Coordinates of C-alpha atoms in Angstrom, one line a residue:
M24 CA -1.7 -13.8 31.5
K25 CA -2.5 -17.2 33.1
N26 CA -3.3 -20.4 31.3
N27 CA -3.1 -24.0 32.5
L28 CA -2.5 -25.1 28.9
L29 CA 0.9 -23.4 28.8
D30 CA 4.1 -24.4 30.6
T31 CA 6.6 -22.0 32.2
A32 CA 8.8 -21.5 29.1
E33 CA 5.8 -20.8 26.9
M34 CA 4.3 -18.3 29.3
T35 CA 7.7 -16.6 29.7
L36 CA 8.2 -16.4 25.9
L37 CA 4.8 -15.0 25.4
E38 CA 5.4 -12.3 28.0
I39 CA 8.7 -11.3 26.4
L40 CA 7.0 -11.1 23.0
R41 CA 4.1 -9.1 24.4
R42 CA 6.5 -6.5 25.8
E43 CA 8.5 -6.4 22.6
V44 CA 5.4 -5.9 20.4
T45 CA 3.7 -3.3 22.5
G46 CA 6.9 -1.5 23.7
Q47 CA 5.7 -1.9 27.3
D48 CA 8.3 -3.2 29.7
G49 CA 5.9 -3.7 32.5
T50 CA 6.6 -2.5 36.1
E51 CA 10.1 -4.1 36.2
K52 CA 12.6 -5.8 33.9
M53 CA 12.3 -9.5 33.4
E54 CA 15.1 -11.6 35.0
L55 CA 15.9 -15.0 33.8
S56 CA 18.5 -17.6 34.8
V57 CA 20.9 -18.9 32.1
A58 CA 18.9 -22.2 32.2
G59 CA 15.6 -20.4 32.0
L60 CA 16.8 -18.2 29.0
N61 CA 18.2 -21.3 27.2
A62 CA 14.8 -23.0 27.6
V63 CA 13.0 -19.9 26.2
M64 CA 15.5 -19.7 23.3
R65 CA 14.9 -23.3 22.4
L66 CA 11.2 -22.6 22.2
A67 CA 11.8 -19.4 20.3
R68 CA 13.8 -21.2 17.7
E69 CA 10.9 -23.6 17.1
H70 CA 8.7 -20.6 16.5
A71 CA 11.2 -18.5 14.5
V72 CA 11.2 -15.6 17.0
T73 CA 14.8 -15.8 18.3
G74 CA 15.5 -12.3 17.0
L75 CA 13.0 -10.7 19.4
V76 CA 14.3 -12.6 22.5
A77 CA 18.0 -12.0 21.7
N78 CA 17.4 -8.3 21.1
A79 CA 15.5 -7.9 24.3
A80 CA 18.4 -9.4 26.2
M81 CA 21.0 -7.3 24.3
R82 CA 18.9 -4.2 25.1
N83 CA 18.9 -5.2 28.8
R84 CA 15.1 -5.6 28.8
I85 CA 15.9 -9.2 30.0
V86 CA 18.4 -9.4 32.8
I87 CA 20.4 -12.6 32.6
A88 CA 21.2 -13.8 36.2
G89 CA 24.3 -15.7 37.0
G90 CA 28.0 -15.4 36.3
V91 CA 30.9 -17.3 34.7
A92 CA 30.1 -20.5 36.5
E93 CA 26.6 -20.6 35.1
G94 CA 27.8 -19.9 31.5
R95 CA 26.4 -16.4 31.3
G96 CA 29.3 -15.2 29.1
E97 CA 28.7 -17.9 26.5
V98 CA 25.0 -17.1 26.4
V99 CA 25.6 -13.4 25.9
M100 CA 28.1 -14.1 23.1
R101 CA 25.5 -16.4 21.3
L102 CA 22.9 -13.7 21.7
M103 CA 25.2 -11.1 20.2
Q104 CA 26.0 -13.3 17.3
Q105 CA 22.3 -14.0 16.6
T106 CA 21.5 -10.3 16.8
M107 CA 24.3 -9.5 14.3
A108 CA 23.1 -12.3 12.0
H109 CA 19.6 -10.9 12.0
R110 CA 20.8 -7.4 11.2
Q111 CA 22.9 -8.7 8.3
N112 CA 20.0 -10.8 7.0
L113 CA 17.7 -7.8 7.0
R114 CA 20.2 -5.9 5.0
R115 CA 20.4 -8.6 2.4
F116 CA 16.6 -8.5 2.0
E117 CA 16.6 -4.7 1.8
D118 CA 19.2 -4.7 -0.9
A119 CA 17.4 -7.3 -3.0
V120 CA 13.9 -5.9 -2.6
G121 CA 15.2 -2.4 -3.3
R122 CA 16.7 -3.5 -6.6
F123 CA 13.6 -5.5 -7.5
A124 CA 11.3 -2.5 -6.7
R125 CA 13.4 -0.2 -8.9
L126 CA 13.1 -2.8 -11.8
M127 CA 9.4 -2.9 -11.5
K128 CA 9.1 0.9 -11.4
E129 CA 11.4 1.4 -14.4
N130 CA 9.1 -0.9 -16.4
G131 CA 5.8 0.5 -15.2
I132 CA 4.6 -2.8 -13.6
A133 CA 2.1 -2.6 -10.9
Y134 CA 2.9 -4.8 -7.8
V135 CA 2.7 -5.0 -4.1
V136 CA 5.0 -6.7 -1.6
F137 CA 3.2 -8.3 1.3
K138 CA 4.0 -10.2 4.4
G139 CA 7.7 -10.5 5.2
L140 CA 9.6 -7.3 4.8
A141 CA 6.3 -5.4 4.4
V142 CA 5.4 -6.4 8.0
A143 CA 8.9 -6.2 9.4
R144 CA 8.9 -2.4 8.9
H145 CA 6.2 -2.1 11.6
Y146 CA 8.3 -3.9 14.3
L147 CA 10.0 -1.6 16.8
E148 CA 13.3 -2.8 15.2
P149 CA 12.6 -4.5 11.9
F150 CA 15.7 -6.7 11.9
V151 CA 14.3 -8.8 14.8
R152 CA 11.7 -10.4 12.5
T153 CA 13.0 -13.7 11.0
M154 CA 12.9 -13.3 7.3
G155 CA 11.7 -16.1 4.9
D156 CA 10.7 -15.5 1.3
V157 CA 9.8 -12.3 -0.5
D158 CA 6.1 -12.4 -1.5
F159 CA 4.7 -10.0 -4.1
Y160 CA 1.6 -9.8 -6.2
V161 CA 1.2 -8.6 -9.8
P162 CA -2.3 -8.1 -11.3
K163 CA -3.4 -10.2 -14.2
E164 CA -2.9 -7.5 -16.8
D165 CA 0.8 -7.1 -16.0
F166 CA 1.7 -10.6 -14.9
L167 CA 3.2 -12.2 -18.1
R168 CA 5.1 -9.0 -18.9
A169 CA 6.5 -9.0 -15.3
V170 CA 7.7 -12.6 -15.8
E171 CA 9.7 -11.5 -18.9
V172 CA 11.0 -8.3 -17.2
I173 CA 12.2 -10.1 -14.1
E174 CA 13.8 -13.0 -16.0
Q175 CA 15.7 -10.5 -18.2
G176 CA 16.4 -7.8 -15.6
L177 CA 17.5 -10.1 -12.8
H178 CA 19.0 -12.9 -15.0
V179 CA 16.9 -15.6 -13.4
K180 CA 14.7 -18.4 -14.6
M181 CA 11.2 -18.4 -13.2
D182 CA 9.9 -21.6 -11.9
K183 CA 6.4 -21.8 -13.4
E184 CA 5.3 -25.0 -11.7
D185 CA 1.8 -24.2 -10.7
I186 CA 1.4 -25.8 -7.2
D187 CA -0.3 -23.0 -5.3
K188 CA -1.1 -19.5 -6.7
H189 CA 2.5 -18.4 -7.5
Y190 CA 5.6 -18.7 -9.7
S191 CA 8.9 -18.4 -8.0
F192 CA 12.6 -17.7 -8.5
D193 CA 15.8 -17.6 -6.4
W194 CA 17.9 -14.4 -6.5
Q195 CA 20.8 -13.3 -4.3
G196 CA 20.1 -16.3 -2.1
I197 CA 16.5 -15.2 -1.5
R198 CA 13.4 -17.0 -2.6
F199 CA 10.9 -14.7 -4.4
E200 CA 7.3 -15.8 -4.9
M201 CA 5.4 -14.0 -7.6
H202 CA 1.7 -14.4 -6.9
Y203 CA -1.1 -14.2 -9.4
Q204 CA -3.5 -14.7 -6.5
I205 CA -2.6 -13.6 -3.0
E206 CA -4.7 -16.1 -1.0
T207 CA -6.7 -19.3 -1.8
F208 CA -10.3 -19.7 -0.9
G209 CA -12.4 -22.9 -1.2
N210 CA -15.6 -21.0 -1.9
R211 CA -15.6 -19.5 -5.4
R212 CA -17.8 -16.5 -4.4
H213 CA -15.4 -15.7 -1.5
Q214 CA -12.4 -16.1 -3.9
H215 CA -13.9 -13.7 -6.4
R216 CA -14.8 -11.1 -3.7
F217 CA -11.3 -11.3 -2.3
N218 CA -9.5 -11.0 -5.7
R219 CA -11.7 -8.0 -6.6
M220 CA -11.0 -6.4 -3.2
I221 CA -7.2 -6.6 -3.8
D222 CA -7.4 -5.4 -7.4
E223 CA -9.7 -2.5 -6.5
A224 CA -7.4 -1.4 -3.7
M225 CA -4.4 -1.4 -6.0
A226 CA -6.3 0.5 -8.6
E227 CA -7.3 3.2 -6.1
H228 CA -3.9 3.6 -4.5
T229 CA -1.1 1.6 -2.9
D230 CA 0.8 2.6 0.1
S231 CA 4.6 2.4 0.2
F232 CA 7.6 2.5 2.5
T233 CA 11.1 3.6 1.9
L234 CA 14.1 1.3 1.8
C235 CA 17.7 2.5 2.1
D236 CA 20.1 -0.1 0.8
S237 CA 23.8 -0.6 1.6
D238 CA 24.8 1.7 -1.3
G239 CA 22.6 4.5 0.1
N240 CA 19.9 4.2 -2.6
K241 CA 16.4 5.1 -1.4
T242 CA 13.6 3.1 -3.0
E243 CA 9.9 3.3 -2.5
V244 CA 8.4 -0.2 -2.2
S245 CA 4.6 -0.6 -2.9
V246 CA 2.5 -2.3 -0.3
L247 CA -1.2 -2.8 0.4
P248 CA -3.3 -0.2 2.3
P249 CA -3.9 -1.0 6.0
T250 CA -7.3 -2.7 5.7
E251 CA -6.3 -5.1 2.9
D252 CA -2.9 -5.7 4.5
I253 CA -4.6 -6.8 7.8
I254 CA -7.0 -9.1 5.9
V255 CA -4.2 -10.7 3.8
V256 CA -1.9 -11.4 6.8
F257 CA -4.8 -12.7 8.8
K258 CA -6.0 -15.0 6.1
H259 CA -2.5 -16.4 5.6
W260 CA -2.2 -17.0 9.3
F261 CA -5.6 -18.8 9.5
N262 CA -4.9 -20.9 6.4
H263 CA -1.7 -22.2 7.9
L264 CA -3.2 -22.7 11.3
L265 CA -5.8 -25.0 9.7
V266 CA -3.5 -27.0 7.4
E267 CA 0.2 -27.2 8.3
G268 CA -0.1 -25.4 11.6
V269 CA 1.3 -22.0 12.4
G270 CA 3.7 -20.6 15.0
L271 CA 4.4 -17.3 16.8
R272 CA 6.3 -15.6 14.0
Q273 CA 3.1 -15.3 11.9
T274 CA 1.0 -14.6 15.0
L275 CA 3.3 -11.8 16.0
D276 CA 3.0 -10.3 12.5
L277 CA -0.7 -10.0 13.1
A278 CA -0.2 -8.5 16.5
V279 CA 2.3 -6.0 15.1
L280 CA -0.1 -5.0 12.3
L281 CA -3.0 -4.6 14.6
N282 CA -1.0 -2.4 16.8
A283 CA 0.4 -0.3 13.9
Y284 CA -3.0 0.1 12.2
R285 CA -5.2 0.6 15.3
D286 CA -5.9 4.2 14.3
K287 CA -5.8 3.7 10.5
I288 CA -8.4 1.1 9.9
N289 CA -12.1 1.7 9.1
V290 CA -13.5 -1.0 11.4
G291 CA -16.9 -1.1 9.6
R292 CA -15.3 -1.5 6.2
L293 CA -12.9 -4.1 7.6
M294 CA -15.7 -6.2 9.2
T295 CA -17.9 -5.9 6.1
A296 CA -15.1 -7.1 3.9
L297 CA -14.3 -10.0 6.2
D298 CA -18.0 -11.0 6.3
G299 CA -18.1 -11.0 2.5
I300 CA -15.3 -13.5 2.3
G301 CA -16.6 -15.7 5.1
Y302 CA -14.0 -14.9 7.8
M303 CA -15.5 -12.4 10.2
K304 CA -16.1 -15.0 13.0
A305 CA -12.5 -16.3 12.6
F306 CA -11.2 -12.8 12.7
R307 CA -13.1 -11.9 15.9
A308 CA -11.8 -15.1 17.6
M309 CA -8.3 -14.1 16.6
L310 CA -8.9 -10.6 18.2
A311 CA -10.0 -12.3 21.4
M312 CA -6.8 -14.3 21.4
M313 CA -4.8 -11.1 20.9
K314 CA -6.6 -9.4 23.8
R315 CA -6.0 -12.3 26.2
Y316 CA -2.4 -13.1 25.4
F317 CA -0.9 -9.8 24.2
G318 CA -2.8 -7.5 26.5
F319 CA -4.6 -5.6 23.6
E320 CA -7.3 -4.1 25.8
W321 CA -7.6 -1.3 23.4
L322 CA -9.4 -3.7 21.0
D323 CA -12.6 -3.2 23.2
S324 CA -12.8 0.4 21.9
N325 CA -12.6 -0.7 18.3
F326 CA -14.4 -4.1 18.2
V327 CA -17.3 -5.7 20.1
L328 CA -16.1 -9.1 21.2
G329 CA -18.5 -11.6 22.8
C330 CA -18.3 -14.8 24.8
R331 CA -18.3 -16.9 21.7
D332 CA -15.2 -15.1 20.4
E333 CA -13.5 -15.5 23.8
R334 CA -14.2 -19.2 23.9
Y335 CA -11.9 -19.7 21.0
A336 CA -9.0 -17.6 22.4
D337 CA -7.4 -20.5 24.3
K338 CA -8.1 -23.0 21.5
L339 CA -6.3 -20.8 18.9
M340 CA -3.3 -20.1 21.1
A341 CA -3.0 -23.8 22.0
A342 CA -2.9 -24.6 18.3
V343 CA -0.2 -22.0 17.7
M344 CA 2.0 -23.1 20.6
E345 CA 1.6 -26.8 19.7
S346 CA 2.5 -26.3 16.1
G347 CA 5.5 -23.9 16.1
N348 CA 6.5 -22.2 12.9
F349 CA 4.4 -23.7 10.1
G350 CA 3.8 -26.8 12.2
R351 CA 7.4 -28.0 12.5
K352 CA 7.5 -28.0 16.3
A353 CA 4.7 -30.6 16.5
Y354 CA 5.9 -33.0 13.7
R355 CA 6.9 -36.4 14.9
N356 CA 8.2 -37.2 11.4
H357 CA 10.6 -34.5 10.4
T358 CA 11.8 -36.2 7.2
T359 CA 10.2 -36.0 3.8
G360 CA 7.9 -38.6 2.5
K361 CA 4.5 -40.2 3.1
K362 CA 4.6 -40.3 6.9
K363 CA 5.0 -36.6 7.2
S364 CA 2.4 -35.9 4.5
M365 CA -0.1 -38.1 6.3
E366 CA 0.7 -36.4 9.6
T367 CA 0.0 -33.0 8.0
A368 CA -3.3 -34.3 6.6
T369 CA -4.3 -35.7 9.9
R370 CA -3.5 -32.4 11.7
A371 CA -5.4 -30.4 9.1
L372 CA -8.5 -32.5 9.6
R373 CA -8.3 -32.1 13.4
H374 CA -7.9 -28.4 13.2
C375 CA -10.7 -28.1 10.7
V376 CA -13.1 -29.9 13.0
T377 CA -12.0 -27.7 15.9
F378 CA -12.4 -24.4 14.1
L379 CA -15.2 -25.3 11.6
R380 CA -17.7 -22.9 13.1
L381 CA -15.3 -20.0 12.6
A382 CA -15.4 -20.2 8.8
P383 CA -17.8 -23.1 7.9
K384 CA -18.4 -22.5 4.2
D385 CA -14.8 -21.9 3.2
I386 CA -13.4 -24.7 5.4
L387 CA -15.8 -27.3 4.0
C388 CA -14.8 -26.3 0.4
L389 CA -11.2 -25.5 1.1
I390 CA -9.8 -28.5 3.0
P391 CA -9.9 -31.1 0.3
R392 CA -8.1 -28.7 -2.0
R393 CA -5.5 -27.6 0.6
I394 CA -4.7 -31.2 1.7
G395 CA -4.2 -32.1 -1.9
I396 CA -1.8 -29.2 -2.3
T397 CA 0.0 -30.2 0.9
L398 CA 0.5 -33.8 -0.2
K399 CA 2.0 -32.6 -3.5
Q400 CA 4.5 -30.4 -1.9
K401 CA 8.0 -31.6 -0.9
F402 CA 8.7 -31.5 2.8

């Protein structure tokens, strides 16, 4: 992987992440000096992927050169602490989501958990993914009853401020977002098709995975089938790339899902669904980026990518590396207020112009709405 747009730390971080996602160590272990590893870890923090780098070092897939004089011992200790913290954080989420899933099952409420923990299970070691919120969707017919069940069963008060397609509540130190709509589209026809796709998928069947909490309880957690899961995570990634910016954590989620589902997706059905919601071109450009930067050569046997798709590979990755996790890396104004809001709006307009051809109908409809939402939110 060579690209004049990326500096040494960025290229090194991407190579580490590529190996961690694919499980391929390459011909030899990667060796980094203490200074080099520190530079990579600073960048990893900006992209919320420290867990993967720290674990690679602890598993000796990254060899840290140097001794006491170079501060190697201190670095190793910090990496150990970060790895332990990631493990403990995952356990917190597993305990909370397990109890939540049991509550929903006991009350016969249909739901799916998506993003976050639903994606983390596909990583080679789930704890390495930095956890944020717990996102789940409840269909319209169960939504109001679910609000009541959750408030009573978990003893929480639901925040019903309708900023952007979800209610929310805090429980056990974790933010839960209860969606009545998984993703927002600017085009009404695209929105209707997407909503119908999700509800039809849930009506036919949901997939699940098993959580084992700290008390030994095993719980089945409902998640979306592979095709819909890929579409949801991709749409979330592209939305953030356009508006706030998006970093490597969300990009890796896509890479991990593509790798996990490579033999489970009906490609024809996937591309037809993406075309129906106006995002087939954007998806193909994302695939070209994954092929170039994560070595997904196998994509050629599943998808037909052309020169137009490949032209956007560098542009997409440049936007990811510039922005960091949800855009925080690139912000000049890290405080709250009008300056940061205006900076977000300016970035959104720039990204929309750059990537307009990838989803023209939805971008033209969506951006005024998304900028309005962004300006209302508290940074």
